[in-house]
Amino acid sequence: MAVYRFKPRLHSEWILEKQSGEMLPMGDVLRLLAAVDEHGHISGACQARGMSYRHAWGILRKAESEFQAPLIETSRRRGSRLTSFAQHLLWANRRIDARLAPTFESLASELQEELQRLYSEEMSVLRLHASHGFAVEGLMRLANGQDLLPLELRYRTGIEALASLDRGECDLAGFQVPVAEYQKPILQHYRRWLDPDRMLLLHLAERNTGLFVQPGNPKRIQSISDLVRPDVRFVNRQIGSSTRFLVHLMLERLGIDSKDVTGFDSGEFTHMAIAAHIASGMADVGIGVETAAWRCGLEFIPLTRERYFFGINKELVGTQSLQRLLDLMNGDDYQAYVRDLVGYDCSLMGHVQTLEQAFGPEFADRH
């Protein structure tokens, strides 16, 4: 199997411009603050970042001088911790990273393919269009990071991914379907692109979806019905996303007009962006998968379970590319990765199903 010669990596970095025109790169400062936040003391942060104690304090003191605000509080008993000012800087950076992550991953995948076309080797690449999620993110990193399976990724909403599969623009279309009472209306939402004569489903994982709230739940939010309260600020997923449509369905069932929800018209592109928004105090509640809440230290209020599938065309079955994907999904490394994702269940991972098997007789093959 041919392998990639290069693997592009894209990342964001702040540069602040002073009135004098001098540029202040923020990369080293933010990475050091993140390390202090993780390890709880400067020495651990220095070791993690591979820098001397003196150099680290030089970076921090220069930043404090520029901002005219302290960034670190130290004590013998509690070690080192970030000041409120530093925490706001760090969470602003995390919000930016969370917002840009899917764009950067898609662009890196495009760039990788463009670079590969400059060489003569032919490569069998699986084209994946999918809504953003932690299991998909891990699959991409493992596949391309170890040259196990060339995957070309484009992040799309569930409907966009299924439409791409229908047009032959991708080989795998990732989308989620909630279980129980919300399955039928979501399937109606997807129905135009669910063709049982042409499509099969590859089960990826099942996951918990619910509300994220700040630690201690200061607003005492308990359910979707609390979103209409005037003191509650909600942060939503982007227009066209299945999660946003799910929120609409939940509000509709309660007789609540989305116009009465403060923040319903907002739009973030990832679960982590929703969580970072709340953790930084810019909103009181949002909706997403449990993993994101856990990673950002938020409380989680479960609302439903979702199954995440890859839609595939039947012609892909039996091909070497699909078999390599199944081997990867059923391998120890990826299984362990998904099992470690809080709120995820991978017990059915890799199972290939018909639409009828997954969703019932109304999706029976007509041939």
CSV table of C-alpha atoms in Angstrom, one decimal:
chain,number,residue,atom,x,y,z
A,1,MET,CA,0.0,0.0,0.0
A,2,ALA,CA,1.3,3.4,-0.9
A,3,VAL,CA,1.9,5.8,2.0
A,4,TYR,CA,1.9,9.6,2.3
A,5,ARG,CA,5.2,11.3,1.9
A,6,PHE,CA,4.0,14.3,3.9
A,7,LYS,CA,1.4,15.0,6.5
A,8,PRO,CA,0.5,18.7,6.8
A,9,ARG,CA,-0.4,20.0,10.2
A,10,LEU,CA,-2.2,23.4,10.6
A,11,HIS,CA,-2.7,25.3,13.8
A,12,SER,CA,-3.7,28.7,15.0
A,13,GLU,CA,-1.6,31.2,16.9
A,14,TRP,CA,-2.3,34.6,18.2
A,15,ILE,CA,-0.3,37.7,17.3
A,16,LEU,CA,-1.2,40.9,19.1
A,17,GLU,CA,-0.3,44.2,17.5
A,18,LYS,CA,0.5,47.2,19.8
A,19,GLN,CA,-0.3,50.7,18.8
A,20,SER,CA,3.4,51.2,18.0
A,21,GLY,CA,3.2,48.4,15.4
A,22,GLU,CA,5.2,46.0,17.5
A,23,MET,CA,4.0,42.4,17.2
A,24,LEU,CA,3.5,40.2,20.3
A,25,PRO,CA,3.4,36.5,19.5
A,26,MET,CA,1.2,34.7,22.0
A,27,GLY,CA,2.0,31.0,21.2
A,28,ASP,CA,4.6,30.4,23.8
A,29,VAL,CA,2.7,32.3,26.5
A,30,LEU,CA,-0.6,30.4,25.9
A,31,ARG,CA,1.2,27.0,25.7
A,32,LEU,CA,3.0,27.7,29.0
A,33,LEU,CA,-0.3,28.8,30.7
A,34,ALA,CA,-2.0,25.6,29.5
A,35,ALA,CA,0.9,23.6,30.9
A,36,VAL,CA,0.7,25.4,34.3
A,37,ASP,CA,-3.1,24.9,34.3
A,38,GLU,CA,-2.6,21.1,33.7
A,39,HIS,CA,0.3,20.4,36.1
A,40,GLY,CA,-0.4,22.9,38.9
A,41,HIS,CA,3.1,24.2,39.2
A,42,ILE,CA,5.8,25.9,37.1
A,43,SER,CA,8.4,23.2,37.3
A,44,GLY,CA,6.0,20.6,35.9
A,45,ALA,CA,4.9,23.0,33.1
A,46,CYS,CA,8.6,23.6,32.3
A,47,GLN,CA,9.3,19.9,32.0
A,48,ALA,CA,6.2,19.3,29.8
A,49,ARG,CA,7.2,22.2,27.5
A,50,GLY,CA,10.9,21.3,27.4
A,51,MET,CA,12.1,24.7,28.7
A,52,SER,CA,14.2,26.0,31.6
A,53,TYR,CA,12.6,27.4,34.7
A,54,ARG,CA,14.3,30.7,34.0
A,55,HIS,CA,13.1,30.9,30.4
A,56,ALA,CA,9.5,30.1,31.5
A,57,TRP,CA,9.5,32.9,34.0
A,58,GLY,CA,11.0,35.3,31.4
A,59,ILE,CA,8.1,34.5,29.1
A,60,LEU,CA,5.5,35.0,31.9
A,61,ARG,CA,7.1,38.2,33.2
A,62,LYS,CA,7.3,39.8,29.8
A,63,ALA,CA,3.6,38.9,29.1
A,64,GLU,CA,2.6,40.3,32.5
A,65,SER,CA,4.5,43.5,31.7
A,66,GLU,CA,2.7,43.9,28.4
A,67,PHE,CA,-0.8,43.1,29.8
A,68,GLN,CA,-0.1,45.0,33.0
A,69,ALA,CA,-1.8,42.2,34.8
A,70,PRO,CA,-0.5,39.1,36.7
A,71,LEU,CA,-0.9,35.8,35.1
A,72,ILE,CA,0.3,33.3,37.8
A,73,GLU,CA,-0.4,33.1,41.5
A,74,THR,CA,2.1,31.0,43.5
A,75,SER,CA,2.2,29.7,47.0
A,76,ARG,CA,4.2,26.9,48.8
A,77,ARG,CA,1.0,25.1,49.8
A,78,ARG,CA,-1.0,25.3,46.6
A,79,GLY,CA,1.7,25.5,44.0
A,80,SER,CA,1.0,27.7,41.0
A,81,ARG,CA,-2.4,28.5,39.4
A,82,LEU,CA,-3.7,30.9,36.8
A,83,THR,CA,-5.2,34.2,37.7
A,84,SER,CA,-8.6,35.1,36.4
A,85,PHE,CA,-7.0,37.2,33.6
A,86,ALA,CA,-4.8,34.2,32.5
A,87,GLN,CA,-7.8,31.9,32.6
A,88,HIS,CA,-9.8,34.2,30.3
A,89,LEU,CA,-6.8,34.3,27.9
A,90,LEU,CA,-6.6,30.5,27.9
A,91,TRP,CA,-10.3,29.9,27.4
A,92,ALA,CA,-10.4,32.4,24.6
A,93,ASN,CA,-7.6,30.4,22.9
A,94,ARG,CA,-9.4,27.2,23.5
A,95,ARG,CA,-12.6,28.6,21.9
A,96,ILE,CA,-10.6,29.6,18.9
A,97,ASP,CA,-8.9,26.2,18.6
A,98,ALA,CA,-12.2,24.4,19.0
A,99,ARG,CA,-13.9,26.6,16.3
A,100,LEU,CA,-11.0,26.2,13.8
A,101,ALA,CA,-10.2,22.5,14.4
A,102,PRO,CA,-12.6,21.1,11.8
A,103,THR,CA,-11.6,23.7,9.2
A,104,PHE,CA,-7.9,23.0,9.8
A,105,GLU,CA,-8.4,19.2,9.7
A,106,SER,CA,-10.3,19.5,6.4
A,107,LEU,CA,-7.7,21.9,4.9
A,108,ALA,CA,-4.8,19.7,6.0
A,109,SER,CA,-6.5,16.7,4.4
A,110,GLU,CA,-7.0,18.7,1.1
A,111,LEU,CA,-3.4,19.8,1.2
A,112,GLN,CA,-2.2,16.3,1.8
A,113,GLU,CA,-4.0,15.1,-1.3
A,114,GLU,CA,-2.7,18.0,-3.3
A,115,LEU,CA,0.9,17.2,-2.3
A,116,GLN,CA,0.5,13.5,-3.1
A,117,ARG,CA,-0.7,14.3,-6.6
A,118,LEU,CA,2.7,15.9,-7.3
A,119,TYR,CA,4.2,12.3,-7.2
A,120,SER,CA,3.6,9.5,-9.6
A,121,GLU,CA,2.4,6.8,-7.2
A,122,GLU,CA,-1.3,6.0,-7.4
A,123,MET,CA,-3.1,5.7,-4.0
A,124,SER,CA,-6.4,4.3,-3.1
A,125,VAL,CA,-8.0,6.9,-0.8
A,126,LEU,CA,-11.3,6.7,1.1
A,127,ARG,CA,-13.1,10.0,1.0
A,128,LEU,CA,-14.9,10.7,4.3
A,129,HIS,CA,-17.4,13.5,4.7
A,130,ALA,CA,-18.7,13.6,8.3
A,131,SER,CA,-20.1,15.7,11.0
A,132,HIS,CA,-17.5,16.5,13.6
A,133,GLY,CA,-17.1,14.1,16.5
A,134,PHE,CA,-14.4,12.6,18.8
A,135,ALA,CA,-14.6,9.1,17.3
A,136,VAL,CA,-14.1,10.5,13.8
A,137,GLU,CA,-11.3,12.7,15.0
A,138,GLY,CA,-9.5,9.8,16.5
A,139,LEU,CA,-10.0,7.6,13.4
A,140,MET,CA,-8.4,10.2,11.2
A,141,ARG,CA,-5.4,10.6,13.5
A,142,LEU,CA,-4.8,6.9,13.8
A,143,ALA,CA,-5.4,6.1,10.1
A,144,ASN,CA,-3.1,8.8,8.7
A,145,GLY,CA,-0.8,9.1,11.6
A,146,GLN,CA,0.3,5.4,11.2
A,147,ASP,CA,-0.1,5.1,7.5
A,148,LEU,CA,-2.7,2.4,8.1
A,149,LEU,CA,-5.3,3.8,5.8
A,150,PRO,CA,-5.3,6.9,3.6
A,151,LEU,CA,-8.4,8.9,4.5
A,152,GLU,CA,-9.4,12.2,3.0
A,153,LEU,CA,-11.6,14.2,5.4
A,154,ARG,CA,-14.1,16.9,4.8
A,155,TYR,CA,-16.2,18.0,7.8
A,156,ARG,CA,-19.8,18.5,6.8
A,157,THR,CA,-23.2,18.5,8.5
A,158,GLY,CA,-25.0,15.1,8.5
A,159,ILE,CA,-27.2,16.1,5.6
A,160,GLU,CA,-24.3,17.6,3.6
A,161,ALA,CA,-22.4,14.3,4.1
A,162,LEU,CA,-25.3,12.2,2.9
A,163,ALA,CA,-25.9,14.5,-0.1
A,164,SER,CA,-22.2,14.1,-1.0
A,165,LEU,CA,-22.5,10.3,-0.8
A,166,ASP,CA,-25.6,10.5,-3.1
A,167,ARG,CA,-23.7,12.5,-5.6
A,168,GLY,CA,-20.6,10.2,-5.5
A,169,GLU,CA,-18.4,12.9,-4.0
A,170,CYS,CA,-17.4,10.7,-1.0
A,171,ASP,CA,-17.2,7.1,0.0
A,172,LEU,CA,-18.3,7.4,3.6
A,173,ALA,CA,-20.9,9.8,5.0
A,174,GLY,CA,-20.9,10.3,8.8
A,175,PHE,CA,-24.2,11.2,10.5
A,176,GLN,CA,-25.9,10.6,13.9
A,177,VAL,CA,-29.4,9.4,14.7
A,178,PRO,CA,-30.9,9.8,18.3
A,179,VAL,CA,-32.6,6.7,19.7
A,180,ALA,CA,-36.2,6.4,20.9
A,181,GLU,CA,-38.7,9.3,20.4
A,182,TYR,CA,-36.5,11.5,18.2
A,183,GLN,CA,-35.3,8.9,15.8
A,184,LYS,CA,-38.3,9.1,13.5
A,185,PRO,CA,-38.3,12.9,12.9
A,186,ILE,CA,-34.5,12.9,12.4
A,187,LEU,CA,-34.8,10.1,9.9
A,188,GLN,CA,-37.5,12.1,8.1
A,189,HIS,CA,-35.0,15.0,8.0
A,190,TYR,CA,-32.5,12.7,6.3
A,191,ARG,CA,-35.0,10.7,4.3
A,192,ARG,CA,-34.3,12.1,0.8
A,193,TRP,CA,-30.7,10.8,1.0
A,194,LEU,CA,-31.4,7.4,2.6
A,195,ASP,CA,-31.8,5.0,-0.3
A,196,PRO,CA,-32.1,1.3,1.0
A,197,ASP,CA,-31.4,0.0,-2.6
A,198,ARG,CA,-28.0,1.7,-2.7
A,199,MET,CA,-26.9,2.3,0.9
A,200,LEU,CA,-25.6,0.3,3.8
A,201,LEU,CA,-24.6,1.5,7.3
A,202,LEU,CA,-21.3,1.0,9.1
A,203,HIS,CA,-21.9,1.4,12.8
A,204,LEU,CA,-19.2,3.6,14.5
A,205,ALA,CA,-20.4,4.2,18.0
A,206,GLU,CA,-23.2,5.2,20.4
A,207,ARG,CA,-22.8,8.3,22.6
A,208,ASN,CA,-24.5,10.4,25.2
A,209,THR,CA,-25.8,13.8,24.2
A,210,GLY,CA,-27.1,16.4,26.6
A,211,LEU,CA,-26.8,19.8,28.2
A,212,PHE,CA,-23.5,21.3,29.3
A,213,VAL,CA,-23.7,23.7,32.3
A,214,GLN,CA,-21.0,25.4,34.4
A,215,PRO,CA,-19.5,23.6,37.4
A,216,GLY,CA,-22.0,23.6,40.3
A,217,ASN,CA,-24.8,24.4,37.9
A,218,PRO,CA,-25.3,27.9,39.3
A,219,LYS,CA,-28.4,28.6,37.2
A,220,ARG,CA,-30.0,25.3,38.3
A,221,ILE,CA,-30.7,24.2,34.8
A,222,GLN,CA,-32.4,20.8,34.6
A,223,SER,CA,-33.9,20.3,31.2
A,224,ILE,CA,-34.5,21.8,27.7
A,225,SER,CA,-37.5,23.7,29.2
A,226,ASP,CA,-35.1,25.9,31.1
A,227,LEU,CA,-33.7,27.4,27.9
A,228,VAL,CA,-36.7,29.8,27.7
A,229,ARG,CA,-35.8,31.4,31.0
A,230,PRO,CA,-34.7,35.1,30.6
A,231,ASP,CA,-31.7,34.6,32.8
A,232,VAL,CA,-30.3,31.7,30.8
A,233,ARG,CA,-27.9,32.2,27.8
A,234,PHE,CA,-27.8,29.3,25.3
A,235,VAL,CA,-25.1,28.6,22.8
A,236,ASN,CA,-26.3,26.6,19.8
A,237,ARG,CA,-24.6,24.5,17.0
A,238,GLN,CA,-24.4,25.9,13.5
A,239,ILE,CA,-27.3,26.2,11.0
A,240,GLY,CA,-27.9,22.9,9.2
A,241,SER,CA,-26.4,20.7,11.9
A,242,SER,CA,-28.3,17.7,13.2
A,243,THR,CA,-27.7,18.7,16.8
A,244,ARG,CA,-29.4,22.1,16.1
A,245,PHE,CA,-32.3,20.3,14.5
A,246,LEU,CA,-32.6,18.0,17.6
A,247,VAL,CA,-32.8,21.1,19.9
A,248,HIS,CA,-35.5,22.5,17.6
A,249,LEU,CA,-37.5,19.2,17.9
A,250,MET,CA,-37.1,19.1,21.7
A,251,LEU,CA,-38.4,22.7,22.0
A,252,GLU,CA,-41.2,22.0,19.6
A,253,ARG,CA,-42.4,19.0,21.7
A,254,LEU,CA,-42.6,21.3,24.7
A,255,GLY,CA,-44.5,24.0,22.7
A,256,ILE,CA,-41.6,26.5,23.0
A,257,ASP,CA,-40.8,28.9,20.2
A,258,SER,CA,-37.1,28.9,19.5
A,259,LYS,CA,-37.3,32.7,19.2
A,260,ASP,CA,-37.9,32.8,22.9
A,261,VAL,CA,-34.6,31.2,23.7
A,262,THR,CA,-31.7,33.7,24.2
A,263,GLY,CA,-28.9,32.6,22.0
A,264,PHE,CA,-30.8,30.1,19.8
A,265,ASP,CA,-29.5,32.0,16.7
A,266,SER,CA,-25.9,31.5,17.7
A,267,GLY,CA,-23.8,28.8,15.9
A,268,GLU,CA,-20.7,26.9,16.9
A,269,PHE,CA,-19.2,24.1,14.7
A,270,THR,CA,-17.9,21.6,17.3
A,271,HIS,CA,-18.8,20.1,20.6
A,272,MET,CA,-15.6,21.5,22.1
A,273,ALA,CA,-16.5,25.0,20.9
A,274,ILE,CA,-19.8,24.7,22.7
A,275,ALA,CA,-18.1,23.5,25.9
A,276,ALA,CA,-15.3,26.2,25.7
A,277,HIS,CA,-18.0,28.9,25.3
A,278,ILE,CA,-19.7,27.8,28.5
A,279,ALA,CA,-16.4,27.2,30.5
A,280,SER,CA,-15.3,30.7,29.6
A,281,GLY,CA,-18.5,32.2,31.0
A,282,MET,CA,-19.9,33.4,27.6
A,283,ALA,CA,-23.0,31.2,27.9
A,284,ASP,CA,-24.8,29.3,30.6
A,285,VAL,CA,-25.8,26.2,28.7
A,286,GLY,CA,-25.3,24.4,25.4
A,287,ILE,CA,-25.8,20.9,23.9
A,288,GLY,CA,-23.3,18.3,22.8
A,289,VAL,CA,-21.7,15.0,23.5
A,290,GLU,CA,-20.6,14.1,27.1
A,291,THR,CA,-16.9,13.9,26.2
A,292,ALA,CA,-16.7,17.6,25.5
A,293,ALA,CA,-18.3,18.5,28.9
A,294,TRP,CA,-15.9,16.2,30.7
A,295,ARG,CA,-12.8,17.6,29.0
A,296,CYS,CA,-13.8,21.2,29.9
A,297,GLY,CA,-14.7,20.4,33.5
A,298,LEU,CA,-18.4,21.1,33.0
A,299,GLU,CA,-21.5,19.3,34.4
A,300,PHE,CA,-23.5,17.2,32.0
A,301,ILE,CA,-27.3,16.7,31.9
A,302,PRO,CA,-28.1,13.7,29.7
A,303,LEU,CA,-30.9,14.1,27.2
A,304,THR,CA,-30.7,11.2,24.7
A,305,ARG,CA,-28.4,8.6,23.2
A,306,GLU,CA,-27.3,8.8,19.6
A,307,ARG,CA,-26.0,6.2,17.2
A,308,TYR,CA,-23.3,7.4,14.8
A,309,PHE,CA,-23.0,5.7,11.4
A,310,PHE,CA,-21.0,5.9,8.2
A,311,GLY,CA,-23.3,5.6,5.2
A,312,ILE,CA,-21.6,3.7,2.4
A,313,ASN,CA,-22.7,2.6,-1.1
A,314,LYS,CA,-23.1,-1.2,-1.5
A,315,GLU,CA,-20.4,-1.3,-4.2
A,316,LEU,CA,-17.8,-0.5,-1.5
A,317,VAL,CA,-18.5,-3.9,0.3
A,318,GLY,CA,-15.8,-6.4,-0.5
A,319,THR,CA,-13.2,-3.8,-1.5
A,320,GLN,CA,-9.7,-3.8,0.0
A,321,SER,CA,-10.2,-0.2,1.1
A,322,LEU,CA,-13.3,-1.0,3.2
A,323,GLN,CA,-11.6,-4.1,4.7
A,324,ARG,CA,-8.6,-2.0,5.8
A,325,LEU,CA,-11.1,0.4,7.4
A,326,LEU,CA,-12.8,-2.4,9.2
A,327,ASP,CA,-9.5,-3.8,10.4
A,328,LEU,CA,-8.6,-0.4,11.8
A,329,MET,CA,-11.9,0.1,13.5
A,330,ASN,CA,-11.8,-3.4,15.1
A,331,GLY,CA,-8.2,-3.1,16.1
A,332,ASP,CA,-7.1,-2.8,19.7
A,333,ASP,CA,-5.7,0.7,19.3
A,334,TYR,CA,-8.9,2.3,18.0
A,335,GLN,CA,-11.2,0.3,20.2
A,336,ALA,CA,-9.2,1.4,23.2
A,337,TYR,CA,-9.3,5.0,22.1
A,338,VAL,CA,-13.1,5.1,21.7
A,339,ARG,CA,-13.7,3.2,25.0
A,340,ASP,CA,-11.8,5.9,26.7
A,341,LEU,CA,-14.1,8.6,25.4
A,342,VAL,CA,-16.5,9.5,28.2
A,343,GLY,CA,-20.1,8.7,27.2
A,344,TYR,CA,-19.2,6.5,24.2
A,345,ASP,CA,-20.1,2.9,23.6
A,346,CYS,CA,-18.2,1.0,20.9
A,347,SER,CA,-19.7,-2.5,21.4
A,348,LEU,CA,-21.3,-2.5,17.8
A,349,MET,CA,-18.4,-0.7,16.1
A,350,GLY,CA,-17.6,-2.1,12.7
A,351,HIS,CA,-21.0,-3.8,12.2
A,352,VAL,CA,-22.4,-3.4,8.7
A,353,GLN,CA,-26.2,-3.2,8.6
A,354,THR,CA,-29.0,-2.5,6.1
A,355,LEU,CA,-31.1,0.5,6.7
A,356,GLU,CA,-34.0,-1.8,7.5
A,357,GLN,CA,-31.9,-3.6,10.2
A,358,ALA,CA,-31.0,-0.2,11.8
A,359,PHE,CA,-34.2,1.7,11.4
A,360,GLY,CA,-37.1,-0.7,10.7
A,361,PRO,CA,-39.3,-2.0,7.8
A,362,GLU,CA,-40.0,1.4,6.3
A,363,PHE,CA,-36.4,1.3,5.0
A,364,ALA,CA,-36.6,-2.2,3.5
A,365,ASP,CA,-34.7,-2.8,0.2
A,366,ARG,CA,-37.3,-2.4,-2.6
A,367,HIS,CA,-35.5,-4.9,-4.9
